[in-house]
Amino acid sequence: IDTAGIRKKSKIDEDVEYYGFVRSLRSIDRASVCLLLIDATIGLTDLDQRVAQIAKDRYCAMIILINKWDLLTDATARQELLDRINDRMLHVQYAPYLCISAKTGKSTQKIWDLVNKVYENYNQKIPTNRLNFLLARLREFGNFPVKGTRALKINYVTQTRICPPGFTYFVNFPQIIDANFERFLENKMRETFDLEGTPIVIKFKKKN
């Protein structure tokens, strides 16, 4: 689905523009993989970041396409744009980016291979023995939350969904888990498994 460009709300002053905006959001709801198109001559905008968050919230896999790369001829300007994307898109840091030119066709032939790879990751089922390997590594690291006399222990982990992959960790005290540990756990999972391009869903349950 090729959506209309999403403009800033202050510029949506026509019924057609508003309808196009709503259609774009509905398309994200229906999509498995979203291609977020950034104009290299404009740079990363707040709206780009917001749309990326919307796609993440709707559990879409994502690829960032930086268009008009050929018009950005200064090496310093190119690096500054890439640095800004890396700094400001941390909430979707799993999304790979590809520099293209729709006008000249530069690198556009790589898009579908990347879509296929990202969708494969989005749809993957990780074998139990590999999850057990991850769990063993986590226990070796040992940097688990402690609150008072309660120390977190992970008993086991299982994959509970695909599109995107979701995992449930069965633990003794789920209430002491904080956002820092969740980020740590997600980073360890991404280091261990090929999850490029896909969000993942992590849940914690108390072991009976």
C-alpha angles and dihedrals in degrees: 000000000000108000129202115261113274112233131192114281091244089062096048097096101137131071091235091053092049092048090050090052092051091046090054092054091047089050090055088053090055098041130100094190125027124199109207108204117209122189107228092204091058099035130212112331133196087249091057089054092048093050089049089054091049090053091048092049088054091050096244123159110238144208123184114220116195104203129197089032089150090063092057097076100159111094093210092052090049092052092046090054092049091047091050091051091049091048099042100037098056089124088066099028088139089071114099118219131219126195110221145161115220089191098054097026093238110169093343089121088065094060099083094047088053091047090053093048094048092047090050089055090045090054100039129125113209114216118246093240090059091049088051089052089054091049091052090052091049091052091050090052090050098189095139126150119268124193117181108309093342119097122184118248123184110212099182144329132222135183110244104177148009132215086072109016112247129193134192120207116202109213141165099240113021091168093071094057113110135190093265092059091046090054091047091051093048091050091051091050092051091048090053102040135037101253098147113153098011133095116226130214117223122188132177126213132181113250110238 
